[in-house]
């Protein structure tokens, strides 16, 4: 029977080995994220699939259905990134396109194509390096909330705990924690190449794609408690649903997209990204002068008028458990989630 000393030595060795592996993996991911010099995604519309084992992996939308990348790589014996973040960080667009092309022609890959209506959606993003958010970026929204026109973009952040998938159930905290819940449908910009001190003219060449996001908010925390804290009011668990799709930038004009929010079927917000004060290229250029934007970083670009906080106080009926919120952006689909 092994001695206690031998067991301790073995345990310490295993722990050191594991720590080394974790450090090496982290270093590799950091290096890959920072390089971002490869080809950007092209003609890709991507979903996230929650697998039976809990993994959130990539699916590619095709005319034949959604290609489950995990299943396709196994059936065809090919390698490809299994998540959207791996695709972006490793600039592996060619591998994904090759997998899709072969799968569409291979009879033995038929089982890898899924009916989108039967997919259980996962989070498109699970660990972006940065979640950058814009406040007060539509003139009519500024006017409805009684704020002043900002001379430059107002930046704040969310954290990864706030990320939620399409068709999520967002759990509201108890009332003694916060209340006055509000919707904010927003265009989300996804960075594909490292952007540091880039020009407005070049900024969109660093974008991998776009998605629909909802900057869900507790107005009580954001504006009232302890003087109001924007980050605290916007970064509770599940307060950043994104989806259902990531659409590659070559398919979208971010400066002319219709946007709409519905609560229980009633239209609450209706606008167009042409009304943004700071459009995506100006946001990227401004932020990249302050800090580098890296592959996989995401940017919420701000919400238009029509939020509950902009209503007269006597007409403010805040969101509650049971409400269904739908956020639609032209070309990017409809993000849906319910409150509990």
XYZ file of C-alpha atoms in Angstrom:
340
model
C 0.000 0.000 0.000
C 1.507 3.401 -0.969
C 2.800 5.509 1.871
C 1.202 8.810 2.744
C 4.405 10.605 1.674
C 4.267 8.983 -1.794
C 0.610 9.862 -2.203
C 1.324 13.473 -1.243
C 4.176 13.672 -3.736
C 1.989 12.204 -6.463
C -0.782 14.678 -5.675
C 1.600 17.626 -5.744
C 3.035 16.459 -9.061
C -0.438 16.109 -10.565
C -1.408 19.554 -9.324
C 1.747 21.082 -10.784
C 1.127 19.327 -14.104
C -2.468 20.573 -14.200
C -1.409 24.117 -13.322
C 1.216 24.037 -16.068
C -1.345 22.844 -18.602
C -3.846 25.514 -17.561
C -1.154 28.204 -17.760
C -0.074 26.978 -21.183
C -3.660 26.903 -22.439
C -4.310 30.403 -21.111
C -1.115 31.701 -22.702
C -2.075 30.093 -26.029
C -5.559 31.616 -25.956
C -4.163 35.031 -25.029
C -1.605 34.912 -27.837
C -4.215 33.765 -30.346
C -6.743 36.377 -29.229
C -4.173 39.150 -29.485
C -2.892 38.216 -32.945
C -6.173 38.062 -34.841
C -4.479 38.598 -38.192
C -6.273 35.872 -40.163
C -9.272 35.934 -42.447
C -12.542 37.215 -41.055
C -15.681 35.054 -41.237
C -17.288 35.090 -44.670
C -20.862 34.218 -45.633
C -21.481 32.575 -42.260
C -24.567 32.624 -40.064
C -23.890 30.837 -36.799
C -25.964 29.633 -33.853
C -24.928 28.081 -30.567
C -26.234 24.606 -29.721
C -26.491 23.384 -26.148
C -25.432 19.751 -26.325
C -26.834 17.038 -24.065
C -23.607 17.072 -22.033
C -24.011 20.823 -21.403
C -21.430 22.042 -23.894
C -22.332 25.101 -25.961
C -21.009 24.495 -29.454
C -21.299 25.980 -32.904
C -23.918 25.316 -35.545
C -23.803 26.784 -39.054
C -27.080 27.799 -40.699
C -27.396 26.331 -44.232
C -30.135 25.661 -46.765
C -30.138 22.033 -45.564
C -30.598 22.968 -41.904
C -28.230 23.853 -39.083
C -24.965 21.935 -39.353
C -23.936 20.668 -35.902
C -20.173 21.193 -36.137
C -19.411 18.687 -33.361
C -21.384 15.940 -35.114
C -19.999 16.839 -38.550
C -16.355 16.698 -37.470
C -16.924 13.252 -35.976
C -18.794 11.871 -38.976
C -16.336 13.254 -41.527
C -13.108 12.910 -39.564
C -12.273 16.584 -40.044
C -11.090 19.256 -37.621
C -12.753 22.630 -37.120
C -13.346 25.074 -34.273
C -16.246 23.905 -32.132
C -17.349 27.310 -30.857
C -17.774 30.764 -32.332
C -15.139 32.145 -29.982
C -12.612 29.537 -31.174
C -13.427 30.497 -34.751
C -12.806 34.176 -34.055
C -9.723 33.826 -31.874
C -8.025 31.358 -34.213
C -9.231 33.008 -37.448
C -10.397 29.576 -38.638
C -12.911 30.686 -41.247
C -11.454 28.431 -43.952
C -11.802 25.301 -41.794
C -15.471 26.000 -41.102
C -16.293 26.762 -44.736
C -14.534 23.582 -45.855
C -16.446 21.515 -43.303
C -19.764 22.967 -44.471
C -18.978 22.400 -48.163
C -18.002 18.768 -47.608
C -20.912 18.056 -45.269
C -23.435 19.373 -47.789
C -22.160 16.857 -50.361
C -21.430 13.850 -48.107
C -24.297 11.348 -47.627
C -22.838 10.178 -44.301
C -23.072 13.727 -42.887
C -26.849 13.955 -43.246
C -27.366 13.203 -39.533
C -25.306 16.295 -38.623
C -27.949 18.640 -40.056
C -30.582 19.716 -37.514
C -33.994 21.331 -37.721
C -33.475 24.787 -36.203
C -36.871 24.698 -34.480
C -35.708 21.711 -32.425
C -32.390 23.156 -31.285
C -31.809 24.040 -27.656
C -29.835 27.262 -27.963
C -26.641 27.909 -26.058
C -24.812 31.184 -25.531
C -23.133 32.540 -28.668
C -20.399 33.917 -26.392
C -19.260 32.496 -23.066
C -15.980 34.259 -22.281
C -15.309 37.345 -24.414
C -12.281 39.309 -23.308
C -14.372 42.480 -23.151
C -18.045 43.393 -23.189
C -18.078 47.098 -24.041
C -21.380 49.002 -23.852
C -22.502 52.399 -25.113
C -24.850 54.645 -23.181
C -27.028 57.422 -24.613
C -26.340 56.795 -28.287
C -29.681 57.722 -29.925
C -30.801 61.360 -29.834
C -34.477 60.522 -29.183
C -33.509 58.240 -26.293
C -31.441 61.047 -24.762
C -34.393 63.409 -25.068
C -36.904 60.982 -23.520
C -34.678 60.435 -20.469
C -33.826 64.115 -20.008
C -30.079 63.686 -20.532
C -27.566 65.875 -22.362
C -26.078 65.027 -25.745
C -22.669 63.420 -25.020
C -19.642 65.011 -26.741
C -18.015 61.592 -27.016
C -19.141 57.961 -26.551
C -20.152 57.007 -23.002
C -18.600 53.611 -22.295
C -19.412 51.131 -19.551
C -19.140 47.361 -19.256
C -20.896 44.140 -18.539
C -19.291 40.889 -17.359
C -19.481 37.351 -18.688
C -21.943 36.292 -15.966
C -24.559 38.456 -17.672
C -24.435 36.528 -20.976
C -27.569 34.553 -21.837
C -28.787 32.673 -24.931
C -31.703 33.080 -27.269
C -34.844 31.564 -25.699
C -33.383 32.033 -22.209
C -35.391 32.329 -19.020
C -33.885 35.287 -17.159
C -34.324 34.990 -13.406
C -35.192 38.310 -11.780
C -33.556 39.032 -8.408
C -35.751 39.509 -5.309
C -37.317 42.947 -4.928
C -35.120 43.787 -1.937
C -32.113 43.470 -4.291
C -33.506 45.415 -7.231
C -36.588 46.153 -9.324
C -37.736 48.520 -12.139
C -36.639 46.164 -14.932
C -36.348 47.561 -18.460
C -35.504 46.344 -21.986
C -32.870 47.806 -24.326
C -32.611 46.225 -27.776
C -29.196 46.906 -29.303
C -26.985 46.068 -32.257
C -23.992 44.040 -31.039
C -20.701 44.402 -32.910
C -18.287 41.453 -32.782
C -14.571 42.153 -33.199
C -12.569 39.842 -35.487
C -9.079 41.383 -35.612
C -6.988 43.219 -33.049
C -7.881 46.899 -33.302
C -5.557 49.413 -31.708
C -5.730 53.111 -32.566
C -7.599 52.472 -35.825
C -9.164 55.149 -38.009
C -12.882 55.648 -38.559
C -12.423 54.802 -42.238
C -10.738 51.464 -41.456
C -12.756 50.519 -38.366
C -15.305 48.195 -39.999
C -12.510 46.070 -41.474
C -11.885 44.841 -37.899
C -15.461 43.606 -37.448
C -16.187 39.884 -37.701
C -19.960 40.187 -37.589
C -23.073 41.328 -35.803
C -25.819 40.026 -33.526
C -28.931 41.153 -31.661
C -28.450 41.933 -27.980
C -30.596 43.193 -25.121
C -28.900 45.373 -22.505
C -31.408 44.306 -19.842
C -31.384 46.732 -16.924
C -32.551 47.386 -13.387
C -33.270 51.120 -13.435
C -33.382 51.082 -9.640
C -29.741 50.016 -9.435
C -28.650 52.053 -12.441
C -30.239 55.364 -11.476
C -31.379 55.343 -7.852
C -29.645 53.086 -5.330
C -26.467 54.598 -3.852
C -26.652 57.450 -6.340
C -27.025 55.082 -9.298
C -24.414 52.806 -10.830
C -24.699 51.936 -14.515
C -22.515 48.838 -14.409
C -24.276 47.381 -11.362
C -27.714 47.957 -12.865
C -26.785 46.185 -16.082
C -24.544 43.255 -15.231
C -26.596 40.931 -13.031
C -26.748 37.248 -14.016
C -28.419 36.779 -17.397
C -28.792 40.514 -18.083
C -27.144 40.334 -21.543
C -29.070 37.959 -23.827
C -27.539 37.725 -27.320
C -28.758 35.819 -30.365
C -30.137 33.903 -32.084
C -27.481 34.398 -34.750
C -23.997 35.687 -35.367
C -24.034 36.994 -38.945
C -20.703 37.662 -40.634
C -19.990 41.302 -41.443
C -19.873 40.788 -45.218
C -23.654 40.239 -45.157
C -24.687 43.307 -43.117
C -24.676 47.108 -43.418
C -24.633 48.099 -39.726
C -25.497 51.706 -40.494
C -28.980 51.048 -41.888
C -30.811 48.356 -39.917
C -34.379 48.497 -38.669
C -34.686 47.665 -34.963
C -37.730 46.738 -32.882
C -38.642 45.612 -29.356
C -41.870 43.847 -28.418
C -43.140 43.046 -24.925
C -45.823 40.344 -24.892
C -46.373 41.122 -28.582
C -46.719 44.898 -28.148
C -44.216 47.075 -30.047
C -42.262 49.259 -27.622
C -39.205 50.359 -29.628
C -38.963 50.979 -33.377
C -35.985 52.731 -34.935
C -33.026 52.363 -37.298
C -29.282 52.220 -36.652
C -28.921 55.168 -39.058
C -30.027 57.245 -36.050
C -27.028 56.253 -33.917
C -25.087 59.304 -32.738
C -21.854 57.320 -32.736
C -22.056 54.607 -35.389
C -20.067 51.348 -35.133
C -17.016 52.699 -36.943
C -16.835 55.760 -34.707
C -17.265 53.602 -31.604
C -14.471 51.239 -32.654
C -12.114 54.080 -33.564
C -12.772 55.853 -30.266
C -12.483 52.780 -28.038
C -9.364 51.498 -29.832
C -7.527 54.690 -28.887
C -8.143 53.869 -25.220
C -7.554 50.105 -25.246
C -7.024 47.395 -27.840
C -10.118 45.580 -29.036
C -9.352 41.924 -29.661
C -10.946 38.996 -31.533
C -14.060 37.843 -29.698
C -14.686 41.165 -27.916
C -18.268 42.388 -28.245
C -19.728 45.898 -28.270
C -23.327 46.842 -27.391
C -23.974 50.006 -29.410
C -26.809 51.589 -27.416
C -30.610 51.566 -27.486
C -33.150 53.876 -29.155
C -36.164 55.603 -27.612
C -39.147 53.720 -26.242
C -37.655 52.318 -23.028
C -39.862 52.261 -19.936
C -37.561 54.733 -18.169
C -38.475 57.286 -20.848
C -42.221 57.125 -20.150
C -43.930 59.670 -17.874
C -43.766 58.287 -14.340
C -47.521 57.660 -14.193
C -47.224 55.400 -17.271
C -44.171 53.407 -16.201
C -45.192 49.766 -15.908
C -41.966 47.887 -15.264
C -41.225 44.411 -16.598
C -42.194 41.484 -14.383
C -41.974 37.695 -14.186
C -43.900 36.088 -17.033
C -43.189 38.843 -19.573
C -41.788 37.840 -22.976
C -39.323 40.211 -24.645
C -38.499 40.018 -28.344
C -35.712 42.059 -29.922
C -35.548 42.132 -33.731
C -32.880 43.678 -35.950
C -33.097 43.562 -39.731
C -30.955 40.757 -41.161
C -30.005 39.441 -37.714
C -33.182 37.709 -36.580
C -35.270 37.912 -33.417
C -33.820 37.422 -29.948
C -36.455 36.130 -27.543
C -36.385 35.578 -23.782
C -38.831 35.388 -20.887
C -38.635 36.608 -17.299
C -39.115 34.472 -14.194
